[in-house]
């Protein structure tokens, strides 16, 4: 049995309760044995294999989630077009630094909603490569001319390259879904509205109709209780996603009060991807033109969604506009635009996101028996939530009790 004790810590455990100023976190064989006041910490037998780490009064939090990433895309580090210029094997090697940057930012679990397959997920899970725990969708569904359709006027088709799948009927959607579910994906992704990046549509346009969303929801539920994430920016697409029963609404910029009420009643999650809206989307000329309108609406919309009581989880669209490793900038956006407190933003990125990903029984909070995904943050992020976005302030990252990043040079 191996035991690691983090002491002299400020504890934010992810539950939303007040921080503990003088706290101890005990990790036993990769799980949380105790997290709470130092005065209540259990006595540890010094004859056991124990590592004691003084974290210097810094803050200990759960590992964070990013529920909307695209590891196959380069962010500002390149152009998506370059994917067409290299063999598929080259693109897998490009993932290595992106995975490392993400987990080094304190994000120990991600949901990749188009672009990487179950092999990448399993390679991380089996320890072949380093990175955050992955939940993958692999493909994104849309109709012909929709958000996943990357046919361009020259006649070239980039749909498969970016990870799109075209379905124009309910039966086609069911068949394609079953193939992905057979492969073992964790979640299905559908575009029920147009998008900013896609060349042939607009976010105002209706994408996958309600009946297609509902069919995907049924298939996912029948194949192991899996869920559907819906890209939905404009009103019609959001309405179709909500009424079709999608588990999470991705973006949701044009939400109305009526639709917000319906989301709350249905228990659906919102993943607002605000950090994506801080810079123009330059993936295509059409995207640049569409960014201004829709990014402004995102900033105007999110506070009403928070106030309505919608369950808001953290997602960034990292790889599309934001860079991999910039993920926790989303927390500051939830405070700035959404009106959340810093504590609420941290809970959104931990417990609520774990609930969305259906792993809250083992992740998302620092409670006895849960997996020891633990982050040490310099200083007090409740006093300066934007500080958590600076990777230099992420001093230590443990994933299931094992060190994956140690900028604080702690003796582990």
Short mmCIF file of C-alpha atoms in Angstrom, two decimals:
data_model
loop_
_atom_site.label_atom_id
_atom_site.label_comp_id
_atom_site.label_asym_id
_atom_site.label_seq_id
_atom_site.Cartn_x
_atom_site.Cartn_y
_atom_site.Cartn_z
CA UNK A 1 0.00 0.00 0.00
CA UNK A 2 1.33 3.43 -0.98
CA UNK A 3 0.19 6.61 0.76
CA UNK A 4 0.75 10.23 -0.25
CA UNK A 5 -0.14 13.04 2.14
CA UNK A 6 -0.53 16.59 0.88
CA UNK A 7 -0.45 18.97 3.85
CA UNK A 8 -0.21 22.69 4.61
CA UNK A 9 -2.90 23.13 1.96
CA UNK A 10 -5.98 25.21 1.27
CA UNK A 11 -8.67 22.76 0.18
CA UNK A 12 -11.39 23.37 -2.41
CA UNK A 13 -12.98 19.95 -2.66
CA UNK A 14 -15.31 20.55 -5.65
CA UNK A 15 -18.55 20.20 -3.68
CA UNK A 16 -19.08 23.94 -3.38
CA UNK A 17 -18.59 24.02 0.38
CA UNK A 18 -16.35 26.66 1.92
CA UNK A 19 -12.61 26.15 1.47
CA UNK A 20 -10.61 24.65 4.32
CA UNK A 21 -7.66 26.85 5.26
CA UNK A 22 -5.45 24.26 6.97
CA UNK A 23 -6.17 21.03 5.16
CA UNK A 24 -4.75 17.61 4.48
CA UNK A 25 -5.41 15.30 1.55
CA UNK A 26 -4.51 11.65 2.02
CA UNK A 27 -4.16 9.47 -1.09
CA UNK A 28 -4.04 5.70 -0.65
CA UNK A 29 -3.32 3.49 -3.65
CA UNK A 30 -4.60 6.09 -6.10
CA UNK A 31 -7.80 6.96 -4.24
CA UNK A 32 -8.78 9.67 -1.79
CA UNK A 33 -8.52 8.38 1.77
CA UNK A 34 -9.25 11.70 3.44
CA UNK A 35 -9.67 15.34 2.44
CA UNK A 36 -10.43 17.88 5.12
CA UNK A 37 -9.12 19.82 8.10
CA UNK A 38 -5.68 18.85 9.35
CA UNK A 39 -7.11 18.47 12.84
CA UNK A 40 -9.35 15.63 11.67
CA UNK A 41 -6.82 13.78 9.54
CA UNK A 42 -6.36 10.08 10.34
CA UNK A 43 -3.19 8.84 11.96
CA UNK A 44 -0.88 7.22 9.42
CA UNK A 45 1.35 4.33 10.38
CA UNK A 46 4.88 5.60 9.72
CA UNK A 47 6.01 2.05 9.04
CA UNK A 48 3.95 2.12 5.84
CA UNK A 49 5.27 3.55 2.58
CA UNK A 50 4.30 7.20 3.07
CA UNK A 51 5.24 10.29 1.07
CA UNK A 52 4.52 13.59 2.82
CA UNK A 53 4.33 16.68 0.62
CA UNK A 54 4.19 20.21 2.03
CA UNK A 55 2.34 22.17 -0.66
CA UNK A 56 3.33 25.48 0.89
CA UNK A 57 -0.12 26.86 1.68
CA UNK A 58 -1.24 26.59 -1.92
CA UNK A 59 -4.68 25.35 -2.99
CA UNK A 60 -5.64 21.74 -3.64
CA UNK A 61 -8.57 21.08 -5.99
CA UNK A 62 -9.97 18.10 -7.85
CA UNK A 63 -8.71 17.45 -11.36
CA UNK A 64 -10.63 19.58 -13.83
CA UNK A 65 -12.73 18.57 -16.82
CA UNK A 66 -13.03 19.98 -20.31
CA UNK A 67 -16.22 18.54 -21.76
CA UNK A 68 -15.72 19.85 -25.30
CA UNK A 69 -12.33 19.53 -26.98
CA UNK A 70 -10.99 18.59 -30.40
CA UNK A 71 -7.55 17.10 -29.92
CA UNK A 72 -7.27 16.48 -33.66
CA UNK A 73 -7.30 20.25 -34.32
CA UNK A 74 -4.30 22.56 -33.79
CA UNK A 75 -5.76 25.74 -32.26
CA UNK A 76 -3.51 28.66 -33.10
CA UNK A 77 -0.56 26.32 -33.58
CA UNK A 78 -1.46 25.55 -37.18
CA UNK A 79 -4.21 25.24 -39.75
CA UNK A 80 -6.78 22.44 -39.99
CA UNK A 81 -5.99 22.37 -43.72
CA UNK A 82 -2.57 20.92 -42.93
CA UNK A 83 -4.28 17.68 -41.91
CA UNK A 84 -4.79 17.01 -45.62
CA UNK A 85 -1.06 17.35 -46.27
CA UNK A 86 0.24 14.59 -44.01
CA UNK A 87 -0.38 10.85 -43.55
CA UNK A 88 -2.85 9.81 -40.83
CA UNK A 89 0.01 8.38 -38.76
CA UNK A 90 1.63 11.84 -38.56
CA UNK A 91 -1.54 13.27 -37.10
CA UNK A 92 -1.43 10.76 -34.27
CA UNK A 93 2.01 11.96 -33.27
CA UNK A 94 0.70 15.52 -33.25
CA UNK A 95 -1.64 14.46 -30.47
CA UNK A 96 1.20 13.78 -28.03
CA UNK A 97 2.01 17.40 -27.18
CA UNK A 98 -1.67 18.36 -27.14
CA UNK A 99 -2.47 15.64 -24.63
CA UNK A 100 0.50 16.59 -22.48
CA UNK A 101 -0.36 20.29 -22.56
CA UNK A 102 -3.95 19.56 -21.54
CA UNK A 103 -3.17 17.40 -18.53
CA UNK A 104 -0.37 19.78 -17.54
CA UNK A 105 -2.98 22.54 -17.35
CA UNK A 106 -4.79 20.64 -14.59
CA UNK A 107 -7.39 19.02 -16.85
CA UNK A 108 -7.40 15.33 -16.05
CA UNK A 109 -10.53 14.34 -18.00
CA UNK A 110 -11.72 15.52 -21.42
CA UNK A 111 -14.64 14.73 -23.69
CA UNK A 112 -13.43 14.85 -27.29
CA UNK A 113 -16.47 15.59 -29.43
CA UNK A 114 -15.04 14.88 -32.88
CA UNK A 115 -11.70 13.88 -34.25
CA UNK A 116 -10.07 11.13 -32.20
CA UNK A 117 -11.22 7.55 -31.90
CA UNK A 118 -11.36 4.90 -29.21
CA UNK A 119 -7.78 3.84 -29.96
CA UNK A 120 -6.43 7.16 -28.67
CA UNK A 121 -8.64 6.90 -25.60
CA UNK A 122 -7.42 3.40 -24.88
CA UNK A 123 -3.76 4.24 -25.50
CA UNK A 124 -3.98 6.84 -22.73
CA UNK A 125 -5.96 4.54 -20.45
CA UNK A 126 -3.41 1.75 -20.88
CA UNK A 127 -0.45 4.04 -20.19
CA UNK A 128 1.04 3.96 -23.68
CA UNK A 129 0.90 7.76 -23.91
CA UNK A 130 0.45 10.49 -21.32
CA UNK A 131 -2.65 12.59 -21.20
CA UNK A 132 -6.00 13.25 -19.60
CA UNK A 133 -8.62 10.53 -19.34
CA UNK A 134 -10.63 10.58 -22.59
CA UNK A 135 -14.27 10.15 -23.44
CA UNK A 136 -14.67 10.17 -27.21
CA UNK A 137 -17.39 10.71 -29.80
CA UNK A 138 -15.08 10.10 -32.82
CA UNK A 139 -17.56 11.51 -35.41
CA UNK A 140 -20.11 14.32 -35.64
CA UNK A 141 -23.41 13.78 -37.44
CA UNK A 142 -25.10 16.36 -39.63
CA UNK A 143 -27.26 16.43 -42.73
CA UNK A 144 -25.96 17.23 -46.22
CA UNK A 145 -24.94 20.87 -46.22
CA UNK A 146 -24.84 20.93 -42.42
CA UNK A 147 -22.17 21.63 -39.85
CA UNK A 148 -20.32 18.35 -40.45
CA UNK A 149 -20.37 18.71 -44.26
CA UNK A 150 -17.03 20.06 -45.47
CA UNK A 151 -17.54 19.77 -49.20
CA UNK A 152 -16.10 22.92 -50.74
CA UNK A 153 -16.81 24.58 -54.14
CA UNK A 154 -13.65 23.16 -55.70
CA UNK A 155 -15.17 19.70 -55.35
CA UNK A 156 -12.86 18.58 -52.57
CA UNK A 157 -14.50 16.89 -49.60
CA UNK A 158 -12.94 17.35 -46.18
CA UNK A 159 -15.86 15.82 -44.28
CA UNK A 160 -14.13 12.58 -43.35
CA UNK A 161 -10.86 14.37 -42.66
CA UNK A 162 -12.36 16.55 -39.93
CA UNK A 163 -14.51 13.75 -38.54
CA UNK A 164 -17.91 14.47 -40.05
CA UNK A 165 -20.58 11.92 -40.94
CA UNK A 166 -23.51 12.79 -43.21
CA UNK A 167 -26.95 11.40 -42.35
CA UNK A 168 -30.11 12.65 -44.06
CA UNK A 169 -32.72 10.27 -42.64
CA UNK A 170 -33.57 8.69 -39.33
CA UNK A 171 -32.60 5.27 -40.63
CA UNK A 172 -29.20 6.51 -41.79
CA UNK A 173 -28.63 8.12 -38.40
CA UNK A 174 -29.51 4.90 -36.58
CA UNK A 175 -27.21 2.79 -38.73
CA UNK A 176 -24.22 5.13 -38.42
CA UNK A 177 -24.81 5.47 -34.68
CA UNK A 178 -24.85 1.73 -34.22
CA UNK A 179 -21.53 1.41 -36.04
CA UNK A 180 -19.92 3.98 -33.75
CA UNK A 181 -21.45 2.44 -30.66
CA UNK A 182 -20.18 -0.95 -31.78
CA UNK A 183 -16.69 0.54 -31.88
CA UNK A 184 -17.12 1.62 -28.28
CA UNK A 185 -17.50 5.41 -28.38
CA UNK A 186 -18.54 7.03 -25.11
CA UNK A 187 -20.92 9.66 -26.51
CA UNK A 188 -22.65 10.53 -29.78
CA UNK A 189 -22.28 14.03 -31.25
CA UNK A 190 -24.86 15.61 -33.55
CA UNK A 191 -25.13 19.08 -35.09
CA UNK A 192 -28.71 20.26 -34.78
CA UNK A 193 -27.81 23.75 -35.99
CA UNK A 194 -25.42 25.19 -38.48
CA UNK A 195 -22.08 26.44 -37.28
CA UNK A 196 -19.47 29.15 -37.42
CA UNK A 197 -16.64 27.04 -38.84
CA UNK A 198 -18.62 25.08 -41.43
CA UNK A 199 -18.49 26.49 -44.98
CA UNK A 200 -22.03 25.88 -46.23
CA UNK A 201 -24.44 26.84 -43.45
CA UNK A 202 -25.18 29.37 -40.74
CA UNK A 203 -25.87 28.95 -37.01
CA UNK A 204 -29.41 30.23 -37.56
CA UNK A 205 -30.18 27.29 -39.85
CA UNK A 206 -31.80 24.13 -38.57
CA UNK A 207 -29.48 21.14 -38.71
CA UNK A 208 -30.40 17.63 -37.63
CA UNK A 209 -34.14 17.63 -37.05
CA UNK A 210 -35.78 16.70 -33.77
CA UNK A 211 -36.59 13.21 -34.99
CA UNK A 212 -32.95 12.52 -35.88
CA UNK A 213 -31.75 13.78 -32.50
CA UNK A 214 -34.37 11.62 -30.80
CA UNK A 215 -33.31 8.56 -32.81
CA UNK A 216 -29.68 9.05 -31.79
CA UNK A 217 -30.73 9.50 -28.16
CA UNK A 218 -32.67 6.23 -28.33
CA UNK A 219 -29.79 4.32 -29.89
CA UNK A 220 -27.25 5.68 -27.40
CA UNK A 221 -29.48 4.84 -24.45
CA UNK A 222 -30.10 1.32 -25.72
CA UNK A 223 -26.36 0.75 -26.24
CA UNK A 224 -25.22 0.96 -22.63
CA UNK A 225 -26.97 4.11 -21.44
CA UNK A 226 -24.72 6.42 -23.42
CA UNK A 227 -25.64 10.02 -24.16
CA UNK A 228 -25.87 12.53 -27.00
CA UNK A 229 -24.13 15.90 -27.17
CA UNK A 230 -25.69 18.38 -29.58
CA UNK A 231 -23.87 21.22 -31.28
CA UNK A 232 -26.60 23.86 -31.18
CA UNK A 233 -25.98 27.59 -31.60
CA UNK A 234 -29.10 29.10 -33.20
CA UNK A 235 -32.64 28.98 -31.85
CA UNK A 236 -34.02 26.29 -34.17
CA UNK A 237 -31.11 23.96 -33.56
CA UNK A 238 -31.26 24.44 -29.80
CA UNK A 239 -34.99 23.72 -29.83
CA UNK A 240 -34.47 20.52 -31.84
CA UNK A 241 -31.69 19.37 -29.51
CA UNK A 242 -33.66 20.02 -26.34
CA UNK A 243 -36.88 18.48 -27.56
CA UNK A 244 -35.03 15.55 -29.13
CA UNK A 245 -33.62 14.75 -25.70
CA UNK A 246 -29.92 15.55 -26.08
CA UNK A 247 -28.03 15.21 -22.80
CA UNK A 248 -25.94 18.34 -23.36
CA UNK A 249 -26.39 21.46 -25.45
CA UNK A 250 -23.03 22.58 -26.79
CA UNK A 251 -22.75 26.39 -27.16
CA UNK A 252 -26.45 27.28 -26.78
CA UNK A 253 -25.92 30.94 -27.62
CA UNK A 254 -29.48 31.72 -28.81
CA UNK A 255 -31.26 30.17 -25.84
CA UNK A 256 -34.54 31.82 -24.87
CA UNK A 257 -36.12 31.89 -21.43
CA UNK A 258 -38.70 29.33 -22.52
CA UNK A 259 -36.03 26.94 -23.74
CA UNK A 260 -33.98 27.51 -20.58
CA UNK A 261 -36.98 26.49 -18.51
CA UNK A 262 -37.38 23.37 -20.61
CA UNK A 263 -33.70 22.47 -20.16
CA UNK A 264 -34.02 22.76 -16.40
CA UNK A 265 -37.14 20.59 -16.39
CA UNK A 266 -35.41 17.95 -18.51
CA UNK A 267 -32.17 18.05 -16.50
CA UNK A 268 -30.09 18.88 -19.56
CA UNK A 269 -26.61 20.38 -19.37
CA UNK A 270 -25.21 23.46 -21.11
CA UNK A 271 -21.58 23.59 -22.26
CA UNK A 272 -21.19 27.24 -23.32
CA UNK A 273 -17.59 27.18 -24.69
CA UNK A 274 -17.05 30.87 -23.87
CA UNK A 275 -13.28 30.91 -24.24
CA UNK A 276 -13.84 30.02 -27.89
CA UNK A 277 -15.63 33.34 -28.35
CA UNK A 278 -12.76 35.57 -27.22
CA UNK A 279 -11.08 35.45 -30.64
CA UNK A 280 -12.45 35.20 -34.19
CA UNK A 281 -12.75 31.74 -35.70
CA UNK A 282 -10.27 31.83 -38.57
CA UNK A 283 -10.70 28.24 -39.79
CA UNK A 284 -12.51 29.43 -42.93
CA UNK A 285 -13.28 32.85 -44.48
CA UNK A 286 -16.95 32.20 -43.74
CA UNK A 287 -16.11 31.57 -40.09
CA UNK A 288 -14.42 34.95 -39.70
CA UNK A 289 -17.53 36.69 -41.00
CA UNK A 290 -19.86 34.74 -38.71
CA UNK A 291 -17.77 35.04 -35.54
CA UNK A 292 -18.58 38.63 -34.64
CA UNK A 293 -22.34 38.18 -34.39
CA UNK A 294 -22.39 34.85 -32.63
CA UNK A 295 -19.56 35.47 -30.21
CA UNK A 296 -21.25 38.65 -29.00
CA UNK A 297 -24.50 36.74 -28.49
CA UNK A 298 -22.66 34.13 -26.45
CA UNK A 299 -21.46 36.81 -24.04
CA UNK A 300 -24.94 38.28 -23.73
CA UNK A 301 -26.70 34.94 -23.25
CA UNK A 302 -24.81 32.97 -20.65
CA UNK A 303 -25.77 34.89 -17.51
CA UNK A 304 -29.47 34.28 -18.10
CA UNK A 305 -28.72 30.57 -18.48
CA UNK A 306 -26.82 30.51 -15.20
CA UNK A 307 -29.58 32.43 -13.41
CA UNK A 308 -32.22 30.06 -14.82
CA UNK A 309 -30.57 27.19 -12.97
CA UNK A 310 -29.32 25.24 -15.98
CA UNK A 311 -26.53 22.82 -15.10
CA UNK A 312 -23.49 24.46 -16.68
CA UNK A 313 -20.40 22.36 -17.37
CA UNK A 314 -16.99 23.46 -18.61
CA UNK A 315 -16.02 23.04 -22.25
CA UNK A 316 -13.80 25.12 -24.51
CA UNK A 317 -13.70 23.80 -28.10
CA UNK A 318 -9.94 23.59 -27.54
CA UNK A 319 -8.20 22.96 -30.84
CA UNK A 320 -10.67 24.96 -32.89
CA UNK A 321 -10.02 28.49 -31.60
CA UNK A 322 -8.46 28.06 -28.13
CA UNK A 323 -5.14 26.31 -27.79
CA UNK A 324 -4.78 23.01 -25.99
CA UNK A 325 -3.60 23.81 -22.48
CA UNK A 326 -5.56 27.08 -22.33
CA UNK A 327 -8.61 25.19 -21.05
CA UNK A 328 -9.05 26.70 -17.61
CA UNK A 329 -9.48 30.16 -19.05
CA UNK A 330 -13.11 29.06 -19.32
CA UNK A 331 -13.53 29.47 -15.56
CA UNK A 332 -12.77 33.18 -15.73
CA UNK A 333 -15.22 33.54 -18.61
CA UNK A 334 -17.97 31.93 -16.55
CA UNK A 335 -17.33 34.53 -13.87
CA UNK A 336 -16.97 37.50 -16.23
CA UNK A 337 -19.83 36.77 -18.61
CA UNK A 338 -21.96 34.30 -16.66
CA UNK A 339 -22.00 36.04 -13.32
CA UNK A 340 -20.80 32.95 -11.46
CA UNK A 341 -18.75 33.25 -8.32
CA UNK A 342 -15.23 31.79 -8.58
CA UNK A 343 -16.38 28.87 -6.43
CA UNK A 344 -19.33 28.21 -8.74
CA UNK A 345 -16.99 28.23 -11.73
CA UNK A 346 -14.68 25.71 -10.07
CA UNK A 347 -17.64 23.46 -9.25
CA UNK A 348 -18.76 23.74 -12.89
CA UNK A 349 -15.33 22.49 -13.98
CA UNK A 350 -15.25 19.65 -11.48
CA UNK A 351 -18.43 18.21 -9.95
CA UNK A 352 -20.94 19.40 -12.56
CA UNK A 353 -18.73 18.33 -15.44
CA UNK A 354 -18.25 14.92 -13.82
CA UNK A 355 -22.05 14.62 -13.61
CA UNK A 356 -22.36 15.46 -17.29
CA UNK A 357 -19.79 12.81 -18.15
CA UNK A 358 -21.53 10.28 -15.87
CA UNK A 359 -18.38 9.70 -13.81
CA UNK A 360 -19.37 11.65 -10.69
CA UNK A 361 -19.36 8.43 -8.68
CA UNK A 362 -15.56 8.34 -8.96
CA UNK A 363 -14.38 11.81 -10.05
CA UNK A 364 -15.19 15.51 -9.72
CA UNK A 365 -14.79 15.98 -5.96
CA UNK A 366 -12.15 15.17 -3.37
CA UNK A 367 -14.12 12.74 -1.25
CA UNK A 368 -13.16 9.47 0.36
CA UNK A 369 -13.11 6.57 -2.08
CA UNK A 370 -12.94 8.62 -5.27
CA UNK A 371 -10.04 8.46 -7.70
CA UNK A 372 -7.22 10.78 -6.72
CA UNK A 373 -7.24 13.25 -9.59
CA UNK A 374 -5.74 16.19 -7.70
CA UNK A 375 -4.39 19.60 -8.71
CA UNK A 376 -2.27 21.99 -6.65
CA UNK A 377 -2.89 25.60 -7.71
CA UNK A 378 -0.58 28.43 -6.69
CA UNK A 379 -2.19 30.87 -4.29
CA UNK A 380 -5.93 31.24 -3.95
CA UNK A 381 -7.96 30.93 -7.18
CA UNK A 382 -11.04 32.21 -5.35
CA UNK A 383 -9.27 35.55 -4.97
CA UNK A 384 -8.15 35.59 -8.63
CA UNK A 385 -9.98 33.08 -10.80
CA UNK A 386 -8.02 34.11 -13.90
CA UNK A 387 -4.81 32.93 -12.23
CA UNK A 388 -5.88 29.34 -12.73
CA UNK A 389 -5.64 29.84 -16.51
CA UNK A 390 -1.89 30.46 -16.25
CA UNK A 391 -0.23 27.06 -16.48
CA UNK A 392 2.70 28.31 -14.42
CA UNK A 393 0.27 28.40 -11.50
CA UNK A 394 -0.63 24.72 -11.90
CA UNK A 395 2.07 23.41 -9.59
CA UNK A 396 1.18 19.74 -9.39
CA UNK A 397 -1.19 17.39 -11.23
CA UNK A 398 -1.92 13.90 -10.00
CA UNK A 399 -4.03 11.47 -12.00
CA UNK A 400 -5.21 8.53 -9.94
CA UNK A 401 -2.49 9.43 -7.47
CA UNK A 402 0.33 9.39 -10.03
CA UNK A 403 2.30 12.49 -10.92
CA UNK A 404 1.71 13.73 -14.47
CA UNK A 405 2.99 17.30 -14.02
CA UNK A 406 5.13 18.82 -11.27
CA UNK A 407 6.05 22.45 -11.94
CA UNK A 408 6.25 23.03 -8.20
CA UNK A 409 9.16 20.57 -7.98
CA UNK A 410 7.57 18.79 -5.04
CA UNK A 411 9.37 15.75 -3.67
CA UNK A 412 7.18 12.89 -4.82
#
